[in-house]
Each structure stands twice: as structure tokens, then as C-alpha cells.
GROMACS .gro file of C-alpha atoms in nm:
model
  465
    1MET     CA    1   4.176  -9.157 -23.747
    2ARG     CA    2   4.042  -8.845 -23.908
    3ASN     CA    3   3.856  -8.603 -23.685
    4ARG     CA    4   3.506  -8.572 -23.823
    5ALA     CA    5   3.382  -8.328 -23.560
    6THR     CA    6   3.325  -8.062 -23.827
    7ASN     CA    7   3.237  -8.298 -24.108
    8THR     CA    8   2.921  -8.124 -24.224
    9LEU     CA    9   2.708  -7.851 -24.077
   10SER     CA   10   2.387  -8.002 -24.214
   11LYS     CA   11   2.413  -8.309 -23.987
   12GLY     CA   12   2.688  -8.204 -23.751
   13LYS     CA   13   2.739  -8.399 -23.429
   14ILE     CA   14   2.860  -8.272 -23.095
   15ARG     CA   15   3.217  -8.376 -23.018
   16GLN     CA   16   3.466  -8.328 -22.737
   17SER     CA   17   3.630  -8.031 -22.907
   18TRP     CA   18   3.667  -7.654 -22.868
   19SER     CA   19   3.596  -7.591 -23.235
   20LYS     CA   20   3.367  -7.305 -23.326
   21TYR     CA   21   3.175  -7.539 -23.557
   22ASN     CA   22   3.126  -7.779 -23.267
   23LEU     CA   23   2.991  -7.489 -23.060
   24TYR     CA   24   2.750  -7.407 -23.340
   25ASN     CA   25   2.633  -7.769 -23.358
   26MET     CA   26   2.580  -7.768 -22.982
   27GLN     CA   27   2.370  -7.455 -23.000
   28ARG     CA   28   2.136  -7.587 -23.269
   29PHE     CA   29   2.110  -7.942 -23.138
   30ARG     CA   30   1.756  -8.064 -23.076
   31SER     CA   31   1.642  -8.392 -22.925
   32PRO     CA   32   1.545  -8.656 -23.181
   33PRO     CA   33   1.170  -8.674 -23.247
   34THR     CA   34   0.973  -8.956 -23.087
   35ILE     CA   35   0.653  -8.937 -23.288
   36ASN     CA   36   0.600  -9.229 -23.528
   37ARG     CA   37   0.916  -9.399 -23.397
   38THR     CA   38   0.946  -9.727 -23.222
   39PHE     CA   39   1.118  -9.758 -22.886
   40PHE     CA   40   1.409  -9.932 -23.057
   41GLN     CA   41   1.455  -9.639 -23.295
   42GLN     CA   42   1.440  -9.389 -23.009
   43LYS     CA   43   1.708  -9.576 -22.817
   44TRP     CA   44   1.928  -9.608 -23.126
   45SER     CA   45   1.911  -9.235 -23.213
   46ALA     CA   46   1.984  -9.140 -22.849
   47LYS     CA   47   2.278  -9.381 -22.842
   48ALA     CA   48   2.418  -9.239 -23.167
   49ALA     CA   49   2.398  -8.880 -23.044
   50SER     CA   50   2.555  -8.952 -22.705
   51ARG     CA   51   2.831  -9.178 -22.841
   52ALA     CA   52   2.933  -8.906 -23.087
   53TYR     CA   53   3.036  -8.700 -22.783
   54HIS     CA   54   3.142  -8.959 -22.525
   55GLY     CA   55   3.445  -9.151 -22.647
   56GLU     CA   56   3.397  -9.118 -23.022
   57GLN     CA   57   3.763  -9.218 -23.057
   58VAL     CA   58   3.687  -9.552 -22.886
   59ARG     CA   59   3.557  -9.852 -23.079
   60GLU     CA   60   3.205  -9.964 -22.998
   61GLY     CA   61   3.312 -10.313 -22.897
   62GLN     CA   62   3.571 -10.174 -22.656
   63TRP     CA   63   3.314  -9.942 -22.501
   64LYS     CA   64   3.063 -10.225 -22.457
   65ARG     CA   65   3.320 -10.417 -22.257
   66MET     CA   66   3.371 -10.109 -22.037
   67PHE     CA   67   3.000 -10.049 -21.978
   68ASN     CA   68   2.869 -10.133 -21.631
   69HIS     CA   69   2.505 -10.119 -21.530
   70ARG     CA   70   2.606 -10.061 -21.165
   71ILE     CA   71   2.621  -9.682 -21.140
   72ARG     CA   72   2.814  -9.514 -20.861
   73SER     CA   73   2.604  -9.270 -20.660
   74VAL     CA   74   2.618  -9.082 -20.332
   75ILE     CA   75   2.324  -8.969 -20.120
   76PRO     CA   76   2.416  -8.720 -19.844
   77MET     CA   77   2.236  -8.827 -19.528
   78ASN     CA   78   2.169  -8.536 -19.293
   79ALA     CA   79   2.166  -8.634 -18.925
   80SER     CA   80   1.870  -8.408 -18.844
   81ASP     CA   81   1.662  -8.555 -19.127
   82LEU     CA   82   1.742  -8.907 -19.017
   83ALA     CA   83   1.649  -8.827 -18.658
   84ALA     CA   84   1.316  -8.671 -18.758
   85ASP     CA   85   1.224  -8.947 -19.003
   86ASP     CA   86   1.173  -9.232 -18.755
   87GLY     CA   87   0.873  -9.383 -18.934
   88SER     CA   88   0.606  -9.245 -18.703
   89GLN     CA   89   0.454  -9.015 -18.965
   90ALA     CA   90   0.428  -9.295 -19.216
   91SER     CA   91   0.264  -9.531 -18.966
   92SER     CA   92   0.014  -9.272 -18.843
   93GLY     CA   93  -0.084  -9.161 -19.190
   94ARG     CA   94  -0.127  -9.507 -19.338
   95GLY     CA   95  -0.477  -9.534 -19.482
   96SER     CA   96  -0.596  -9.204 -19.328
   97GLY     CA   97  -0.532  -8.987 -19.631
   98LEU     CA   98  -0.289  -8.758 -19.451
   99ASP     CA   99  -0.048  -8.551 -19.659
  100MET     CA  100   0.304  -8.689 -19.633
  101GLY     CA  101   0.485  -8.359 -19.679
  102GLY     CA  102   0.810  -8.251 -19.519
  103LYS     CA  103   1.035  -8.509 -19.688
  104PRO     CA  104   1.411  -8.482 -19.637
  105ALA     CA  105   1.612  -8.276 -19.886
  106TYR     CA  106   1.776  -8.582 -20.043
  107GLN     CA  107   1.431  -8.727 -20.124
  108LYS     CA  108   1.297  -8.409 -20.289
  109ARG     CA  109   1.559  -8.400 -20.565
  110PRO     CA  110   1.584  -8.705 -20.791
  111THR     CA  111   1.925  -8.853 -20.868
  112PRO     CA  112   2.005  -8.856 -21.244
  113TYR     CA  113   2.145  -9.208 -21.262
  114THR     CA  114   2.122  -9.236 -21.640
  115GLN     CA  115   2.353  -8.936 -21.684
  116MET     CA  116   2.629  -9.161 -21.548
  117THR     CA  117   2.608  -9.406 -21.839
  118PHE     CA  118   2.947  -9.309 -21.982
  119ALA     CA  119   3.125  -9.268 -21.646
  120PRO     CA  120   3.380  -9.547 -21.722
  121LEU     CA  121   3.515  -9.340 -22.013
  122GLU     CA  122   3.612  -9.059 -21.774
  123ARG     CA  123   3.888  -9.284 -21.638
  124ARG     CA  124   4.069  -9.289 -21.972
  125LEU     CA  125   4.389  -9.085 -21.979
  126ASP     CA  126   4.306  -8.894 -22.298
  127VAL     CA  127   3.960  -8.797 -22.171
  128ALA     CA  128   4.104  -8.685 -21.835
  129ILE     CA  129   4.359  -8.465 -22.014
  130PHE     CA  130   4.077  -8.303 -22.212
  131ARG     CA  131   3.869  -8.252 -21.896
  132ALA     CA  132   4.167  -8.088 -21.722
  133LEU     CA  133   4.186  -7.825 -22.003
  134PHE     CA  134   4.529  -7.945 -22.118
  135ALA     CA  135   4.409  -8.011 -22.476
  136SER     CA  136   4.152  -7.856 -22.707
  137SER     CA  137   3.998  -8.192 -22.801
  138ALA     CA  138   4.003  -8.555 -22.695
  139ARG     CA  139   4.185  -8.648 -23.016
  140GLN     CA  140   4.455  -8.392 -22.949
  141ALA     CA  141   4.496  -8.531 -22.597
  142ARG     CA  142   4.530  -8.878 -22.752
  143GLN     CA  143   4.803  -8.743 -22.981
  144PHE     CA  144   4.992  -8.593 -22.685
  145VAL     CA  145   4.991  -8.930 -22.510
  146ILE     CA  146   5.108  -9.123 -22.816
  147HIS     CA  147   5.390  -8.873 -22.881
  148GLY     CA  148   5.526  -8.921 -22.529
  149ALA     CA  149   5.436  -8.580 -22.385
  150VAL     CA  150   5.238  -8.719 -22.087
  151THR     CA  151   5.357  -8.879 -21.765
  152VAL     CA  152   5.152  -9.071 -21.507
  153ASN     CA  153   5.297  -9.081 -21.155
  154GLY     CA  154   5.632  -8.967 -21.295
  155GLN     CA  155   5.651  -9.239 -21.562
  156LYS     CA  156   5.603  -9.175 -21.934
  157MET     CA  157   5.274  -9.320 -22.058
  158LYS     CA  158   5.208  -9.380 -22.430
  159HIS     CA  159   4.870  -9.558 -22.402
  160PRO     CA  160   4.568  -9.326 -22.431
  161SER     CA  161   4.339  -9.605 -22.306
  162TYR     CA  162   4.517  -9.623 -21.970
  163LEU     CA  163   4.253  -9.625 -21.693
  164LEU     CA  164   4.335  -9.389 -21.409
  165ASN     CA  165   4.298  -9.497 -21.048
  166PRO     CA  166   4.210  -9.265 -20.758
  167GLY     CA  167   4.521  -9.073 -20.657
  168ASP     CA  168   4.702  -9.094 -20.992
  169LEU     CA  169   4.886  -8.780 -21.100
  170PHE     CA  170   4.926  -8.708 -21.471
  171GLN     CA  171   5.125  -8.423 -21.624
  172VAL     CA  172   5.157  -8.280 -21.976
  173GLU     CA  173   5.449  -8.085 -22.120
  174PRO     CA  174   5.378  -7.711 -22.073
  175GLU     CA  175   5.474  -7.626 -22.432
  176ARG     CA  176   5.211  -7.872 -22.560
  177VAL     CA  177   4.949  -7.718 -22.332
  178MET     CA  178   5.040  -7.366 -22.446
  179TYR     CA  179   5.006  -7.481 -22.807
  180ALA     CA  180   4.673  -7.656 -22.743
  181THR     CA  181   4.504  -7.378 -22.548
  182GLY     CA  182   4.655  -7.073 -22.723
  183HIS     CA  183   4.587  -6.883 -23.043
  184THR     CA  184   4.702  -7.047 -23.364
  185LYS     CA  185   4.962  -6.872 -23.576
  186THR     CA  186   4.864  -6.653 -23.867
  187ALA     CA  187   5.024  -6.680 -24.210
  188TYR     CA  188   5.253  -6.386 -24.133
  189GLU     CA  189   5.364  -6.539 -23.801
  190ARG     CA  190   5.433  -6.875 -23.966
  191ARG     CA  191   5.646  -6.699 -24.228
  192GLN     CA  192   5.843  -6.514 -23.959
  193GLY     CA  193   5.904  -6.843 -23.780
  194ARG     CA  194   6.034  -7.002 -24.098
  195LEU     CA  195   6.272  -6.710 -24.153
  196VAL     CA  196   6.406  -6.738 -23.799
  197ARG     CA  197   6.465  -7.112 -23.838
  198ARG     CA  198   6.639  -7.063 -24.174
  199LYS     CA  199   6.864  -6.794 -24.028
  200ALA     CA  200   6.959  -7.015 -23.733
  201LYS     CA  201   7.026  -7.309 -23.965
  202ALA     CA  202   7.245  -7.096 -24.193
  203GLN     CA  203   7.438  -6.964 -23.896
  204THR     CA  204   7.503  -7.313 -23.760
  205SER     CA  205   7.613  -7.435 -24.105
  206GLU     CA  206   7.857  -7.144 -24.135
  207GLU     CA  207   8.000  -7.224 -23.795
  208GLU     CA  208   8.043  -7.588 -23.893
  209VAL     CA  209   8.220  -7.493 -24.217
  210GLU     CA  210   8.446  -7.256 -24.028
  211ALA     CA  211   8.528  -7.524 -23.770
  212GLU     CA  212   8.608  -7.777 -24.044
  213SER     CA  213   8.835  -7.532 -24.223
  214LYS     CA  214   9.016  -7.461 -23.898
  215GLU     CA  215   9.055  -7.830 -23.832
  216THR     CA  216   9.217  -7.889 -24.171
  217ALA     CA  217   9.444  -7.581 -24.135
  218GLU     CA  218   9.561  -7.653 -23.780
  219GLU     CA  219   9.861  -7.875 -23.706
  220GLU     CA  220  10.066  -7.987 -23.413
  221THR     CA  221  10.223  -7.745 -23.164
  222LYS     CA  222  10.444  -7.759 -22.859
  223GLU     CA  223  10.340  -7.770 -22.494
  224THR     CA  224  10.549  -7.466 -22.417
  225ALA     CA  225  10.330  -7.246 -22.636
  226GLU     CA  226  10.022  -7.383 -22.462
  227GLU     CA  227  10.162  -7.305 -22.117
  228GLU     CA  228  10.249  -6.953 -22.221
  229ALA     CA  229   9.900  -6.906 -22.362
  230LYS     CA  230   9.746  -7.029 -22.037
  231GLU     CA  231   9.960  -6.791 -21.832
  232THR     CA  232   9.868  -6.493 -22.046
  233ALA     CA  233   9.502  -6.593 -22.034
  234GLU     CA  234   9.510  -6.613 -21.655
  235GLU     CA  235   9.677  -6.272 -21.630
  236GLU     CA  236   9.423  -6.112 -21.861
  237ALA     CA  237   9.138  -6.282 -21.675
  238LYS     CA  238   9.264  -6.136 -21.346
  239GLU     CA  239   9.284  -5.791 -21.502
  240THR     CA  240   8.932  -5.811 -21.644
  241GLU     CA  241   8.755  -5.953 -21.337
  242LYS     CA  242   8.571  -5.627 -21.278
  243GLU     CA  243   8.476  -5.581 -21.643
  244ASP     CA  244   8.168  -5.702 -21.827
  245PRO     CA  245   8.158  -6.085 -21.853
  246LYS     CA  246   8.060  -6.060 -22.221
  247GLU     CA  247   8.370  -5.856 -22.298
  248THR     CA  248   8.580  -6.104 -22.102
  249LEU     CA  249   8.441  -6.395 -22.303
  250LYS     CA  250   8.499  -6.211 -22.629
  251ALA     CA  251   8.859  -6.135 -22.528
  252LEU     CA  252   8.918  -6.500 -22.440
  253MET     CA  253   8.766  -6.600 -22.772
  254ALA     CA  254   8.998  -6.369 -22.963
  255GLN     CA  255   9.298  -6.494 -22.769
  256ALA     CA  256   9.207  -6.858 -22.841
  257LYS     CA  257   9.181  -6.775 -23.213
  258SER     CA  258   9.522  -6.607 -23.207
  259ILE     CA  259   9.676  -6.909 -23.036
  260MET     CA  260   9.520  -7.143 -23.290
  261SER     CA  261   9.645  -6.936 -23.582
  262ALA     CA  262   9.995  -6.882 -23.438
  263GLY     CA  263  10.059  -7.241 -23.333
  264LYS     CA  264   9.967  -7.426 -23.650
  265ASP     CA  265  10.293  -7.619 -23.650
  266THR     CA  266  10.342  -7.662 -23.275
  267LEU     CA  267  10.001  -7.746 -23.122
  268ALA     CA  268   9.920  -8.111 -23.045
  269PRO     CA  269   9.593  -8.257 -23.181
  270GLN     CA  270   9.451  -8.306 -22.831
  271ARG     CA  271   9.523  -7.943 -22.740
  272LYS     CA  272   9.366  -7.823 -23.064
  273GLN     CA  273   9.052  -8.022 -22.986
  274GLU     CA  274   9.033  -7.869 -22.638
  275LEU     CA  275   9.066  -7.518 -22.779
  276ARG     CA  276   8.795  -7.582 -23.037
  277GLY     CA  277   8.561  -7.711 -22.765
  278PHE     CA  278   8.633  -7.399 -22.563
  279GLN     CA  279   8.547  -7.178 -22.861
  280GLN     CA  280   8.218  -7.357 -22.922
  281ALA     CA  281   8.118  -7.324 -22.556
  282VAL     CA  282   8.193  -6.951 -22.559
  283ARG     CA  283   7.989  -6.907 -22.879
  284ARG     CA  284   7.687  -7.077 -22.721
  285VAL     CA  285   7.708  -6.863 -22.409
  286LEU     CA  286   7.738  -6.542 -22.609
  287SER     CA  287   7.445  -6.630 -22.838
  288ARG     CA  288   7.217  -6.718 -22.545
  289SER     CA  289   7.307  -6.410 -22.345
  290GLU     CA  290   7.265  -6.176 -22.640
  291SER     CA  291   6.926  -6.320 -22.741
  292SER     CA  292   6.766  -6.358 -22.397
  293THR     CA  293   6.906  -6.079 -22.176
  294VAL     CA  294   6.909  -5.776 -22.405
  295LEU     CA  295   6.532  -5.727 -22.397
  296ALA     CA  296   6.509  -5.805 -22.025
  297ASP     CA  297   6.789  -5.560 -21.938
  298SER     CA  298   6.634  -5.285 -22.147
  299LEU     CA  299   6.292  -5.341 -21.989
  300GLU     CA  300   6.435  -5.338 -21.638
  301ALA     CA  301   6.610  -5.010 -21.717
  302GLN     CA  302   6.283  -4.868 -21.847
  303PHE     CA  303   6.103  -4.982 -21.528
  304SER     CA  304   6.355  -4.811 -21.303
  305GLN     CA  305   6.343  -4.495 -21.513
  306LEU     CA  306   5.963  -4.483 -21.512
  307THR     CA  307   5.948  -4.542 -21.136
  308LEU     CA  308   6.188  -4.256 -21.066
  309LEU     CA  309   6.001  -4.020 -21.295
  310LEU     CA  310   5.668  -4.118 -21.137
  311LYS     CA  311   5.798  -4.047 -20.786
  312ALA     CA  312   5.941  -3.712 -20.893
  313LYS     CA  313   5.618  -3.611 -21.063
  314ARG     CA  314   5.406  -3.706 -20.762
  315ALA     CA  315   5.637  -3.504 -20.536
  316GLU     CA  316   5.610  -3.195 -20.760
  317LYS     CA  317   5.233  -3.231 -20.806
  318LYS     CA  318   5.043  -2.941 -20.647
  319PRO     CA  319   4.695  -2.977 -20.490
  320ASP     CA  320   4.406  -2.829 -20.682
  321ASN     CA  321   4.239  -2.515 -20.545
  322LYS     CA  322   3.884  -2.627 -20.460
  323ASP     CA  323   3.784  -2.315 -20.258
  324VAL     CA  324   3.717  -2.096 -20.565
  325LYS     CA  325   3.350  -1.990 -20.585
  326LEU     CA  326   3.165  -1.974 -20.913
  327ARG     CA  327   2.986  -1.648 -20.993
  328PRO     CA  328   2.652  -1.637 -21.183
  329GLU     CA  329   2.810  -1.485 -21.493
  330ASP     CA  330   3.069  -1.761 -21.486
  331ALA     CA  331   2.790  -2.017 -21.475
  332PHE     CA  332   2.627  -1.865 -21.784
  333ALA     CA  333   2.961  -1.865 -21.959
  334SER     CA  334   3.017  -2.228 -21.872
  335ASP     CA  335   2.674  -2.321 -22.011
  336LYS     CA  336   2.762  -2.157 -22.338
  337GLY     CA  337   3.102  -2.325 -22.364
  338ASP     CA  338   2.997  -2.689 -22.304
  339ARG     CA  339   3.053  -2.788 -22.663
  340GLU     CA  340   3.392  -2.620 -22.675
  341LEU     CA  341   3.490  -2.800 -22.353
  342ALA     CA  342   3.385  -3.139 -22.492
  343ALA     CA  343   3.582  -3.079 -22.811
  344ALA     CA  344   3.887  -2.978 -22.609
  345ARG     CA  345   3.858  -3.297 -22.400
  346LYS     CA  346   3.850  -3.509 -22.714
  347ASP     CA  347   4.159  -3.335 -22.845
  348THR     CA  348   4.346  -3.391 -22.518
  349GLU     CA  349   4.246  -3.760 -22.509
  350THR     CA  350   4.379  -3.817 -22.861
  351ALA     CA  351   4.699  -3.631 -22.776
  352VAL     CA  352   4.744  -3.836 -22.460
  353SER     CA  353   4.693  -4.163 -22.647
  354ASP     CA  354   4.946  -4.058 -22.910
  355LYS     CA  355   5.202  -3.970 -22.643
  356LEU     CA  356   5.145  -4.298 -22.462
  357SER     CA  357   5.179  -4.506 -22.778
  358GLU     CA  358   5.495  -4.319 -22.876
  359ALA     CA  359   5.644  -4.377 -22.529
  360PHE     CA  360   5.559  -4.747 -22.548
  361SER     CA  361   5.718  -4.782 -22.892
  362GLN     CA  362   6.034  -4.610 -22.771
  363ALA     CA  363   6.048  -4.834 -22.463
  364THR     CA  364   6.013  -5.151 -22.669
  365LEU     CA  365   6.303  -5.039 -22.890
  366GLY     CA  366   6.522  -4.984 -22.583
  367ASN     CA  367   6.543  -4.606 -22.626
  368GLU     CA  368   6.498  -4.342 -22.359
  369VAL     CA  369   6.137  -4.247 -22.281
  370ASP     CA  370   6.036  -3.883 -22.256
  371ALA     CA  371   5.776  -3.921 -21.981
  372SER     CA  372   5.765  -3.558 -21.871
  373GLU     CA  373   5.421  -3.505 -22.030
  374LEU     CA  374   5.260  -3.831 -21.912
  375SER     CA  375   5.018  -3.840 -21.620
  376ASP     CA  376   5.016  -4.089 -21.331
  377GLU     CA  377   4.756  -4.311 -21.498
  378GLU     CA  378   4.956  -4.314 -21.820
  379PHE     CA  379   5.265  -4.410 -21.621
  380GLU     CA  380   5.081  -4.705 -21.470
  381THR     CA  381   4.940  -4.809 -21.808
  382LEU     CA  382   5.283  -4.797 -21.968
  383LYS     CA  383   5.436  -4.996 -21.684
  384ARG     CA  384   5.166  -5.266 -21.704
  385ALA     CA  385   5.215  -5.294 -22.079
  386LEU     CA  386   5.592  -5.331 -22.044
  387THR     CA  387   5.547  -5.586 -21.766
  388GLN     CA  388   5.315  -5.792 -21.982
  389MET     CA  389   5.558  -5.771 -22.273
  390ARG     CA  390   5.842  -5.887 -22.048
  391ASP     CA  391   5.645  -6.181 -21.901
  392ASN     CA  392   5.478  -6.277 -22.231
  393PRO     CA  393   5.728  -6.179 -22.504
  394LEU     CA  394   5.712  -6.218 -22.879
  395ASP     CA  395   5.890  -6.537 -22.984
  396ASN     CA  396   5.856  -6.653 -23.345
  397SER     CA  397   6.025  -6.984 -23.268
  398LYS     CA  398   5.722  -7.109 -23.073
  399THR     CA  399   5.460  -7.331 -23.234
  400TYR     CA  400   5.177  -7.108 -23.107
  401SER     CA  401   5.105  -6.740 -23.156
  402THR     CA  402   5.300  -6.504 -22.931
  403PRO     CA  403   5.234  -6.304 -22.717
  404TRP     CA  404   5.024  -6.593 -22.589
  405GLN     CA  405   4.647  -6.550 -22.573
  406PRO     CA  406   4.373  -6.802 -22.488
  407ARG     CA  407   4.210  -6.984 -22.776
  408GLN     CA  408   3.884  -6.845 -22.906
  409TYR     CA  409   3.548  -7.012 -22.836
  410MET     CA  410   3.686  -7.201 -22.537
  411SER     CA  411   3.475  -7.025 -22.271
  412ALA     CA  412   3.183  -7.263 -22.327
  413PHE     CA  413   3.408  -7.562 -22.254
  414ALA     CA  414   3.635  -7.412 -21.984
  415PHE     CA  415   3.516  -7.605 -21.678
  416ILE     CA  416   3.681  -7.870 -21.461
  417PRO     CA  417   3.479  -8.156 -21.308
  418ARG     CA  418   3.482  -8.219 -20.936
  419TYR     CA  419   3.674  -8.545 -20.951
  420LEU     CA  420   3.989  -8.369 -21.082
  421GLU     CA  421   4.231  -8.143 -20.896
  422VAL     CA  422   4.422  -7.934 -21.152
  423ASN     CA  423   4.731  -7.717 -21.116
  424GLN     CA  424   4.760  -7.500 -21.427
  425ASN     CA  425   5.104  -7.363 -21.330
  426ILE     CA  426   5.279  -7.698 -21.379
  427CYS     CA  427   5.019  -7.852 -21.617
  428ALA     CA  428   4.947  -8.140 -21.379
  429ALA     CA  429   4.628  -8.288 -21.236
  430VAL     CA  430   4.527  -8.554 -20.985
  431TYR     CA  431   4.245  -8.800 -21.049
  432LEU     CA  432   4.085  -8.783 -20.705
  433ARG     CA  433   3.809  -9.044 -20.736
  434HIS     CA  434   3.560  -9.198 -20.975
  435PRO     CA  435   3.268  -8.972 -21.077
  436VAL     CA  436   2.944  -9.029 -20.889
  437ALA     CA  437   2.579  -8.924 -20.912
  438ARG     CA  438   2.426  -8.702 -20.645
  439PRO     CA  439   2.070  -8.582 -20.581
  440GLY     CA  440   2.005  -8.327 -20.852
  441SER     CA  441   2.341  -8.354 -21.032
  442ALA     CA  442   2.580  -8.594 -21.200
  443GLU     CA  443   2.958  -8.551 -21.221
  444VAL     CA  444   2.997  -8.670 -21.581
  445PRO     CA  445   3.003  -8.358 -21.804
  446THR     CA  446   2.761  -8.398 -22.094
  447PRO     CA  447   2.567  -8.161 -22.321
  448PHE     CA  448   2.261  -8.391 -22.325
  449GLY     CA  449   1.964  -8.415 -22.092
  450GLU     CA  450   1.750  -8.694 -21.959
  451THR     CA  451   1.568  -8.739 -22.291
  452ILE     CA  452   1.896  -8.858 -22.448
  453ALA     CA  453   2.067  -9.021 -22.150
  454THR     CA  454   1.780  -9.250 -22.047
  455PRO     CA  455   1.722  -9.416 -22.390
  456ALA     CA  456   2.100  -9.450 -22.440
  457TYR     CA  457   2.132  -9.625 -22.104
  458GLY     CA  458   1.843  -9.852 -22.200
  459TRP     CA  459   2.015  -9.938 -22.527
  460TYR     CA  460   2.332 -10.057 -22.358
  461LEU     CA  461   2.141 -10.217 -22.072
  462ARG     CA  462   1.957 -10.440 -22.320
  463ARG     CA  463   2.247 -10.465 -22.563
  464ARG     CA  464   2.309 -10.759 -22.794
  465TRP     CA  465   2.655 -10.912 -22.822
   0.00000   0.00000   0.00000
């Protein structure tokens, strides 16, 4: 089904979506007019507006079967109010014209029952995922469920219409949530991602061609050569225990290649296969370590360096002399030089920002940072920036824009209803209970008021099959 949430701006409808056009339609929405309209027309227009938001991905016949005129509600009964309201005031004031003030709090605020018309739709799995802020629209949540990215109570669920029961736990893949709630990629970022994927594909194809050529060139060998190779490998491994593990792996890789090339006529096919598997495993380890640990190691080195420099600078910092008195002639001179002082401050601020940006660029490249001219605040700023870059790095292979940032225009929709308990760290939520109506509030999120909810409830209450 095509999402028609932003179909036209002339007659746009409010949908369950974080789109900026949907936010614009919500801002300019006005209740349908009632003048010169029959009650049937008023109910139909209210039903059309509310159904465009509540479950617009659900067929009308399916929703009619879900509708229930029995609305769940809760009225908090205060013990003190119940004790005071024993019926004596009502009996004494009957027919005497006495003012019956002092009603309990739960009787002063009306309960919006009609706002709970579409409460059964809140049990649907796709709607619950949207309410838990795991998707930017109900249709996107439906897509996540169909593609197998959602589990309910630990089991994969591919039915968006699954009705949750109290206590059910549903979870979405974190990468899908990051994609749904983060910034979309720009054209430049998409191009960089394509280049990275092409480079990785070309590298894998070259490795496959090289492996095939080695397979065709290799032949049988003797077991004696294999034993000698193992002995030499063990001796070299013992000698290089204290060295860098990357260098050790590279040395083992080179030795395996030399064995393969030297024993073309003596190696057995099974031994050749084992050596090739060993080479592939070493290649994977080296590629992962080089891609993931280089930036982290450089950043950790920069953190340690900045911390040491900060401690040294704080130790050498001298207290300012605040006991110097200002003479009258100095005061006159200071009044005359206010403009010069302001200009000097601007120059120093620009110089400081240039030094800070240069230090940050050098740190990101893994070079040494000359932090001798940076102040304590600049040290802290640089450290926070490097920490954020380490925790939220630039990765063109992701489907969303990196470093990750929240999606725009989502602040108007970023709320979680009371019947859900959400853990954003693991992208999981628990459906605690069914939504209920309370005095003065209803737990079904809706952008419409009583003027829309009451006629819509009347339409479905007097519906025709």
C-alpha cells in the first residue's frame, strides 16, 4: 500500500507519521463545519478525519469487527471523599434549594469516554512499535514486522495485526530503529557508501581469484614437510609471544604462503585445504582489527595525552593577583580603551577557535596534538568532541547518516503513552495493560478533541453492516 500521508497539501490528512508535511497538516487542521450539515454528515466527516490517523493501514471492515462500545475506564476513589460523601448532604438538601457544592475530585472532572473509540487499535503490534518510538510511522513499523525484524516474547513475529496482551514484550532490531529515528543520508553520503561497498566487493573478488589460482597451482605434498612446517611455526610462535599479535599473524601468513609455494608436489589435498582455511581466517582477523581498532587506539592515545597535558597545565597555573588597586587615572584610561579591549577580545576568541579546530583535526587524523596554547575549557571541549566521535563514529556502510543524529521534526511526536514501558537501550518495550480513560484524560494518543471524537464514536455506535 502506498503511503498517502503527504498526498496533497490542499486537503492533507493527519497520519501516524513524523513527516514535516504531516506536522504542517496537523498545525492547520480545523474541525469540520457543522452549519448547514445534517447529523449524518457531521458524523461521517468526523469519522473520516479520525480514521485517517487511527489505523489508516487497516481495512474498514476489519476495524468494525474490532470496535467495541464497552470502553475501559478507571475512576480513582479517594477514601476521604467516600467517607465524607455518605448521602446526608443530598438528603438534607433535597427540595430546599441548598447548593450542592464540595463534590469529590473525581466528580468535578468529566471522563472523556469518546476519546477511547480507537483503543482496540492500540493493541496492534505495528501501532505499539510506532508508539514506542521505534519507527517513524505506522507503515514503517508494519514493514519492520513483515521483514522479520520484530520479536514478541522472544519469538519472531511477522504479523502486524498481532494483538498484544498485557505483559507481552516486543523488541525491534537496533539497526532498524537507528535507521527509522535517525537522519537520512544525503546524496554525498549515499555516494560514499556505494564506493565503500564497491571497494569491499572488488577486494573479496580479488581474494577469490587468488584463492582459485592457488588451488589450481597447488598439488600433493608429503607429511614430513607438513610436520617440519608445524615445528618451525611453533618455534617462531614461541619466539614472538611478546611481540605484536598483528605482526605474529602476518608472519604466520607469510610462512603458510611459503609452505604452499614450496610444497606444490608434496602436499596432500586435505593439508592444502587446511592451510587455505587458515589463511582465510587470518585475513579476516587482520581486516577486522585494522578497520575497527586503529581509530579507537589513536583516540585512546589522544585522551591519555590530553589528560596528562591538562594536569601539567593546572599544576603550573599561577593564581591571579586580585589585590591590585585601581587608581583614578587608570580608571579614565580604561574608559577610553573599552573599544580596543572589545576588539582584542574578539581577536583572541577567533584565534582560540582556530587553535581548537586545528587541534581537533590533528587528533582525528591520529597525529600529535600541540595543546600547549589551549586553556582548560578548550581541553574539556576537545575531549568531549573526541569522546563523541569515538562513541558515535562516521561509518559509510550504515543505512542511516553517521554520526547518528535524531530525525528532524520528531519532537512533536516524541512521547510514550502510559500503558507502555520502553527501554531505548535494547529497543524493547512491554505492553503493560490496555489503555483506559480517567477523569480528565484518556490514554489513547490522538490529535483530535471532543468535537471529532464524539461524532466518530456515534458513527460506529450506530453503524450499518
